Amino acid sequence: MVKRNVVGAHYGLRDWIAQRATAVYMVLYSVIFVLVSLAIPSEHLSLRAVLTAPCMRFLTLLFFLTLCYHAWIGVRDIFMDYVKPLGLRLALHVAAILVLIGYAAWAAKILLLLGA
Amino acid sequence: MSKRTMRFKVYRYDPDRDAKPYMQELSLELEETDKKLLDALVKLKTKDDSIAFRRSCREGVCGSDAMNINGKNGLACLTDLSSLPDEVTLRPLPGLPVIRDLIVDMTQFFNQYHSIKPYLVNDTPPPERERIQSPEEREELNGLYECILCACCSTSCPSFWWNPDKFVGPAGLLAAYRFIADTRDQDTNARLDNLEDPYRLFRCHTIMNCVDVCPKGLNPTRAIGKIKDMMVARAV
């Protein structure tokens, strides 16, 4: 590859908005979760019952998905700033994506099994 | 009134002679007429003429004598000696290669500045006299055109330290918005395209060191925010 300084990936704005939108959703969900937790008796079964409700299950799943997307943008920002070798940066990006997809799938599985 | 004695620690490095940089300690007795840090530097040079620094207009217009003063970037010619403690540490602007002592190589900084096309682009035939702006349209350029390109802001920006080859930096982005905001310019979309990139614009994490150090009191963070607003308006 010729050593030229190349920029122009054209996805900066999308991720910048997504980072903010996911942050807002996570704050809203956290507030809802805290309020709901305070409103119910503090025991495992009532919390389980709340999270089993379809509406709450959907909101919780959405929370974990937005968390993973938010984390992906943040972690990639760190790699962009501090990891200079191109191959290593690409490998770290792939690793971060795989780990976050794994986390999201794991969270989805737990939430789906709650209803079983 | 008794004369004030100040102690200076000056970053010294001559690549032709020194294996590595070192700090030189000098003390200086100030006269009543010494008001600015640049006055003291000029006197220090009479004590040791090997100290190298840039200076030209000595009144905050040329932007030559930007340096790191007690850990904060600023212009020596605008920094009051009365605002400084008796011990002052002077280093070159951080993040840029040192040519000698307090002089840095600003090639990367100016490469980024040139990359945003810092000139009006307008292919329509020029009118007989001038391209008219309304007072409101002209008002938008206030706080943008005053930049003197001293590099205090960009070299205090961690994002510029990590990616000086890719991130335009606060000075370049302020200039970019100056032309995006100019109603006489016709290249707005191309200018926004040029910055729509995870590195060129979106390395800015709103740290705001740029605002903190700008010797002209400008606000690059606000300009960067306005560029982002325009991108959102264009995309949504």
Coordinates of C-alpha atoms in Angstrom, one line a residue:
Chain A
M1 CA 0.0 0.0 0.0
V2 CA 1.3 3.4 -0.9
K3 CA 1.9 5.5 2.3
R4 CA -0.6 8.3 1.9
N5 CA -2.6 9.9 4.6
V6 CA -6.2 8.9 3.9
V7 CA -9.3 10.2 5.6
G8 CA -13.0 10.5 4.5
A9 CA -14.7 7.5 5.9
H10 CA -18.0 9.4 5.9
Y11 CA -19.6 7.8 9.0
G12 CA -18.6 10.3 11.7
L13 CA -22.0 12.0 11.9
R14 CA -24.1 8.8 12.1
D15 CA -22.0 7.5 15.1
W16 CA -21.9 10.8 16.8
I17 CA -25.7 11.0 16.8
A18 CA -26.1 7.3 17.7
Q19 CA -23.7 7.8 20.7
R20 CA -25.9 10.6 22.0
A21 CA -29.2 8.9 21.2
T22 CA -28.2 5.7 23.0
A23 CA -26.9 7.7 26.0
V24 CA -30.3 9.4 26.3
Y25 CA -32.1 6.1 26.1
M26 CA -29.8 4.5 28.7
V27 CA -30.5 7.4 31.1
L28 CA -34.2 7.1 30.6
Y29 CA -34.2 3.4 31.1
S30 CA -32.0 3.8 34.2
V31 CA -34.5 6.2 35.7
I32 CA -37.4 3.9 34.9
F33 CA -35.6 0.9 36.3
V34 CA -34.7 2.7 39.6
L35 CA -38.3 4.0 40.0
V36 CA -39.8 0.5 39.3
S37 CA -37.3 -1.1 41.7
L38 CA -38.2 1.3 44.5
A39 CA -41.9 0.7 43.9
I40 CA -41.9 -3.0 44.3
P41 CA -40.9 -5.1 47.4
S42 CA -37.1 -5.6 47.4
E43 CA -37.0 -9.3 46.7
H44 CA -35.9 -11.5 43.8
L45 CA -39.3 -12.8 42.8
S46 CA -40.9 -9.4 42.4
L47 CA -38.0 -8.1 40.4
R48 CA -38.2 -11.1 38.2
A49 CA -41.9 -10.6 37.7
V50 CA -41.3 -7.0 36.6
L51 CA -38.6 -8.0 34.1
T52 CA -40.8 -10.7 32.8
A53 CA -43.6 -8.3 31.8
P54 CA -43.4 -8.0 27.9
C55 CA -43.1 -4.2 28.0
M56 CA -40.2 -4.2 30.5
R57 CA -38.5 -7.1 28.7
F58 CA -38.6 -5.1 25.5
L59 CA -37.2 -2.0 27.2
T60 CA -34.5 -4.0 28.9
L61 CA -33.5 -5.8 25.7
L62 CA -33.3 -2.4 24.0
F63 CA -31.2 -1.1 26.9
F64 CA -28.6 -3.8 26.4
L65 CA -28.6 -3.3 22.6
T66 CA -28.1 0.5 23.0
L67 CA -25.4 -0.2 25.7
C68 CA -23.5 -2.4 23.3
Y69 CA -23.7 0.1 20.4
H70 CA -22.7 2.9 22.7
A71 CA -19.8 0.9 24.0
W72 CA -18.7 0.0 20.5
I73 CA -18.5 3.7 19.5
G74 CA -16.7 4.6 22.7
V75 CA -14.2 1.7 22.6
R76 CA -13.5 2.4 18.9
D77 CA -12.8 6.0 19.8
I78 CA -10.2 4.9 22.3
F79 CA -8.6 2.6 19.8
M80 CA -8.6 5.4 17.2
D81 CA -6.8 7.7 19.6
Y82 CA -4.3 5.4 21.2
V83 CA -3.6 2.4 18.9
K84 CA -1.5 3.4 15.9
P85 CA -0.5 0.2 14.1
L86 CA -3.3 -0.4 11.5
G87 CA -3.3 -4.2 11.8
L88 CA -3.6 -4.2 15.6
R89 CA -6.3 -1.5 15.5
L90 CA -8.3 -3.6 13.0
A91 CA -7.9 -6.7 15.2
L92 CA -9.0 -4.9 18.3
H93 CA -12.1 -3.5 16.4
V94 CA -13.0 -7.0 15.3
A95 CA -12.4 -8.4 18.9
A96 CA -14.6 -5.6 20.4
I97 CA -17.4 -6.2 17.9
L98 CA -17.4 -10.0 18.6
V99 CA -17.3 -9.5 22.4
L100 CA -20.2 -7.0 22.3
I101 CA -22.3 -9.2 20.0
G102 CA -21.7 -12.0 22.4
Y103 CA -22.8 -9.8 25.4
A104 CA -25.9 -8.7 23.5
A105 CA -26.8 -12.3 22.6
W106 CA -26.2 -13.4 26.1
A107 CA -28.4 -10.6 27.5
A108 CA -31.2 -11.5 25.0
K109 CA -31.0 -15.1 25.9
I110 CA -31.4 -14.4 29.7
L111 CA -34.3 -12.0 29.0
L112 CA -36.1 -14.5 26.7
L113 CA -35.6 -17.4 29.2
L114 CA -37.1 -15.2 32.0
G115 CA -40.5 -15.7 30.3
A116 CA -40.1 -19.4 30.0
Chain B
M1 CA 9.3 50.5 44.5
S2 CA 11.7 47.5 44.7
K3 CA 12.7 45.7 41.6
R4 CA 11.2 42.3 41.0
T5 CA 13.5 39.3 40.4
M6 CA 12.0 36.4 38.4
R7 CA 13.4 32.9 37.9
F8 CA 12.9 31.3 34.6
K9 CA 13.2 27.6 33.6
V10 CA 13.5 27.5 29.9
Y11 CA 13.3 24.4 27.7
R12 CA 16.5 24.1 25.8
Y13 CA 17.1 21.7 22.9
D14 CA 19.4 22.1 19.9
P15 CA 19.2 18.9 17.9
D16 CA 22.7 19.6 16.4
R17 CA 24.4 19.8 19.8
D18 CA 22.2 18.3 22.5
A19 CA 21.6 14.6 22.9
K20 CA 18.3 15.4 24.7
P21 CA 16.4 18.4 25.9
Y22 CA 17.1 20.0 29.3
M23 CA 15.8 22.9 31.4
Q24 CA 18.0 25.9 31.8
E25 CA 17.5 28.1 34.9
L26 CA 18.0 31.8 34.6
S27 CA 17.1 34.7 36.9
L28 CA 16.2 38.2 35.8
E29 CA 15.8 41.5 37.5
L30 CA 12.9 43.3 35.9
E31 CA 12.6 47.0 35.3
E32 CA 9.5 49.1 35.7
T33 CA 9.1 49.1 32.0
D34 CA 9.0 45.3 31.6
K35 CA 5.3 44.6 31.3
K36 CA 4.9 41.5 29.3
L37 CA 6.6 38.0 29.3
L38 CA 8.0 38.8 25.9
D39 CA 9.9 41.8 27.4
A40 CA 11.5 39.3 29.9
L41 CA 12.3 36.9 27.1
V42 CA 14.1 39.5 25.1
K43 CA 16.1 40.4 28.2
L44 CA 16.9 36.8 28.8
K45 CA 18.2 36.6 25.2
T46 CA 20.7 39.5 26.0
K47 CA 21.9 37.3 28.9
D48 CA 22.2 34.1 26.8
D49 CA 21.9 34.8 23.1
S50 CA 21.6 31.1 22.3
I51 CA 18.0 31.0 23.5
A52 CA 15.7 30.6 20.4
F53 CA 12.1 31.8 20.2
R54 CA 9.9 33.3 17.6
R55 CA 8.5 36.8 17.9
S56 CA 7.5 39.5 15.5
C57 CA 4.7 42.0 16.1
R58 CA 4.9 41.9 20.0
E59 CA 1.2 42.8 20.3
G60 CA -0.8 39.6 19.8
V61 CA -1.5 40.0 16.1
C62 CA 1.1 37.8 14.4
G63 CA 0.8 34.7 16.7
S64 CA 4.6 34.0 16.5
D65 CA 5.4 33.8 20.2
A66 CA 3.0 31.1 21.3
M67 CA 4.5 28.9 24.0
N68 CA 3.7 26.8 27.0
I69 CA 3.8 29.1 30.0
N70 CA 3.7 27.4 33.4
G71 CA 1.8 24.5 31.8
K72 CA -0.7 26.6 29.8
N73 CA -0.3 27.7 26.2
G74 CA -0.4 31.4 25.6
L75 CA 1.3 34.3 23.8
A76 CA 4.4 35.7 25.5
C77 CA 3.5 39.2 24.2
L78 CA 0.1 39.2 25.7
T79 CA 1.0 37.6 29.1
D80 CA 1.4 40.1 31.8
L81 CA 4.4 39.6 34.0
S82 CA 2.3 40.7 36.9
S83 CA 0.0 37.8 36.4
L84 CA 2.9 35.3 36.7
P85 CA 4.5 33.9 39.9
D86 CA 8.2 34.6 40.5
E87 CA 9.1 31.2 39.0
V88 CA 8.1 30.7 35.4
T89 CA 8.6 27.5 33.3
L90 CA 8.7 28.0 29.6
R91 CA 8.3 25.1 27.2
P92 CA 7.6 24.9 23.5
L93 CA 4.0 24.2 22.3
P94 CA 3.2 20.6 23.2
G95 CA 2.7 17.9 20.6
L96 CA 4.6 19.5 17.7
P97 CA 8.2 18.6 16.8
V98 CA 10.8 20.9 18.3
I99 CA 13.1 22.7 15.9
R100 CA 15.1 24.4 18.6
D101 CA 14.3 25.6 22.1
L102 CA 10.9 27.2 22.1
I103 CA 10.5 27.0 18.3
V104 CA 8.3 24.2 17.0
D105 CA 7.7 22.9 13.5
M106 CA 4.2 24.0 12.6
T107 CA 4.0 22.1 9.3
Q108 CA 1.3 19.7 10.5
F109 CA -0.7 22.5 12.0
F110 CA -0.7 24.5 8.7
N111 CA -1.3 21.3 6.6
Q112 CA -4.6 20.9 8.6
Y113 CA -5.4 24.6 8.1
H114 CA -4.9 24.4 4.4
S115 CA -7.0 21.2 4.2
I116 CA -10.2 23.0 4.9
K117 CA -9.7 25.4 2.0
P118 CA -9.3 28.6 4.0
Y119 CA -10.6 30.9 1.2
L120 CA -13.9 31.9 -0.3
V121 CA -15.1 29.7 -3.1
N122 CA -17.6 31.4 -5.4
D123 CA -17.7 30.8 -9.1
T124 CA -20.3 33.4 -10.0
P125 CA -19.0 36.5 -11.8
P126 CA -18.0 39.1 -9.3
P127 CA -20.3 42.1 -9.1
E128 CA -19.0 45.4 -10.0
R129 CA -18.3 46.5 -6.5
E130 CA -18.5 43.8 -3.9
R131 CA -20.5 40.8 -2.7
I132 CA -23.0 42.3 -0.3
Q133 CA -23.8 40.8 3.1
S134 CA -26.5 41.9 5.5
P135 CA -25.3 43.1 8.9
E136 CA -26.8 39.8 10.4
E137 CA -24.9 37.7 7.9
R138 CA -21.7 39.6 8.7
E139 CA -22.4 39.2 12.4
E140 CA -22.1 35.5 12.1
L141 CA -18.4 35.8 11.2
N142 CA -17.6 37.6 14.4
G143 CA -15.6 35.4 16.8
L144 CA -14.4 33.3 13.8
Y145 CA -12.3 35.6 11.5
E146 CA -10.1 36.9 14.4
C147 CA -8.0 33.8 14.7
I148 CA -4.3 34.5 14.3
L149 CA -3.2 30.9 13.8
C150 CA -0.9 30.9 16.8
A151 CA -1.6 27.2 17.4
C152 CA -2.2 27.6 21.2
C153 CA -5.5 25.8 20.9
S154 CA -4.6 22.9 18.6
T155 CA -1.5 22.1 20.6
S156 CA -3.4 22.1 23.9
C157 CA -5.9 19.6 22.4
P158 CA -5.3 15.9 23.3
S159 CA -7.2 14.8 20.2
F160 CA -4.7 16.8 18.1
W161 CA -1.8 15.3 20.1
W162 CA -2.9 11.8 19.2
N163 CA -3.9 12.4 15.6
P164 CA -2.2 15.6 14.3
D165 CA -2.1 14.0 10.8
K166 CA -5.9 13.3 10.6
F167 CA -7.7 15.5 13.1
V168 CA -8.1 19.1 11.7
G169 CA -7.8 20.5 15.2
P170 CA -9.7 23.5 16.8
A171 CA -7.9 26.2 14.8
G172 CA -8.6 24.5 11.5
L173 CA -12.2 23.8 12.4
L174 CA -12.8 27.3 13.6
A175 CA -11.5 28.5 10.2
A176 CA -13.7 25.8 8.5
Y177 CA -16.8 27.2 10.1
R178 CA -15.7 30.7 9.2
F179 CA -16.1 29.8 5.5
I180 CA -19.1 27.5 6.0
A181 CA -20.9 30.4 7.8
D182 CA -20.0 32.9 5.1
T183 CA -23.0 33.6 2.9
R184 CA -20.6 34.7 0.0
D185 CA -19.2 31.1 -0.1
Q186 CA -20.8 28.6 -2.4
D187 CA -18.9 25.5 -1.3
T188 CA -20.8 24.7 1.9
N189 CA -21.8 21.1 1.0
A190 CA -18.3 20.2 -0.2
R191 CA -16.9 21.7 3.0
L192 CA -19.3 19.6 5.1
D193 CA -18.4 16.5 3.1
N194 CA -14.8 17.3 3.7
L195 CA -15.3 17.1 7.4
E196 CA -17.8 14.3 7.6
D197 CA -15.3 11.8 8.9
P198 CA -14.6 10.1 12.2
Y199 CA -11.1 11.6 12.3
R200 CA -11.3 15.0 10.7
L201 CA -14.1 16.5 12.8
F202 CA -15.4 13.9 15.2
R203 CA -12.1 13.4 17.1
C204 CA -13.3 16.5 19.0
H205 CA -14.5 15.2 22.3
T206 CA -15.5 18.6 23.6
I207 CA -12.5 18.8 26.0
M208 CA -12.5 22.6 25.6
N209 CA -8.8 23.1 26.3
C210 CA -8.9 25.2 23.1
V211 CA -11.4 27.7 24.6
D212 CA -9.4 27.8 27.8
V213 CA -6.2 28.9 26.1
C214 CA -7.2 31.0 23.1
P215 CA -5.3 34.3 23.6
K216 CA -7.9 36.1 21.4
G217 CA -10.8 34.8 23.5
L218 CA -12.4 32.8 20.7
N219 CA -14.5 29.6 21.1
P220 CA -13.6 26.8 18.6
T221 CA -15.8 24.4 20.5
R222 CA -18.9 26.5 19.7
A223 CA -17.8 26.6 16.0
I224 CA -17.4 22.8 16.0
G225 CA -20.8 22.4 17.5
K226 CA -22.3 24.6 14.8
I227 CA -20.6 22.5 12.1
K228 CA -22.2 19.4 13.7
D229 CA -25.6 21.2 13.8
M230 CA -25.3 21.9 10.1
M231 CA -24.4 18.3 9.4
V232 CA -27.4 17.1 11.4
A233 CA -29.7 19.6 9.6
R234 CA -28.4 18.3 6.3
A235 CA -28.8 14.6 7.2
V236 CA -32.1 14.6 9.1

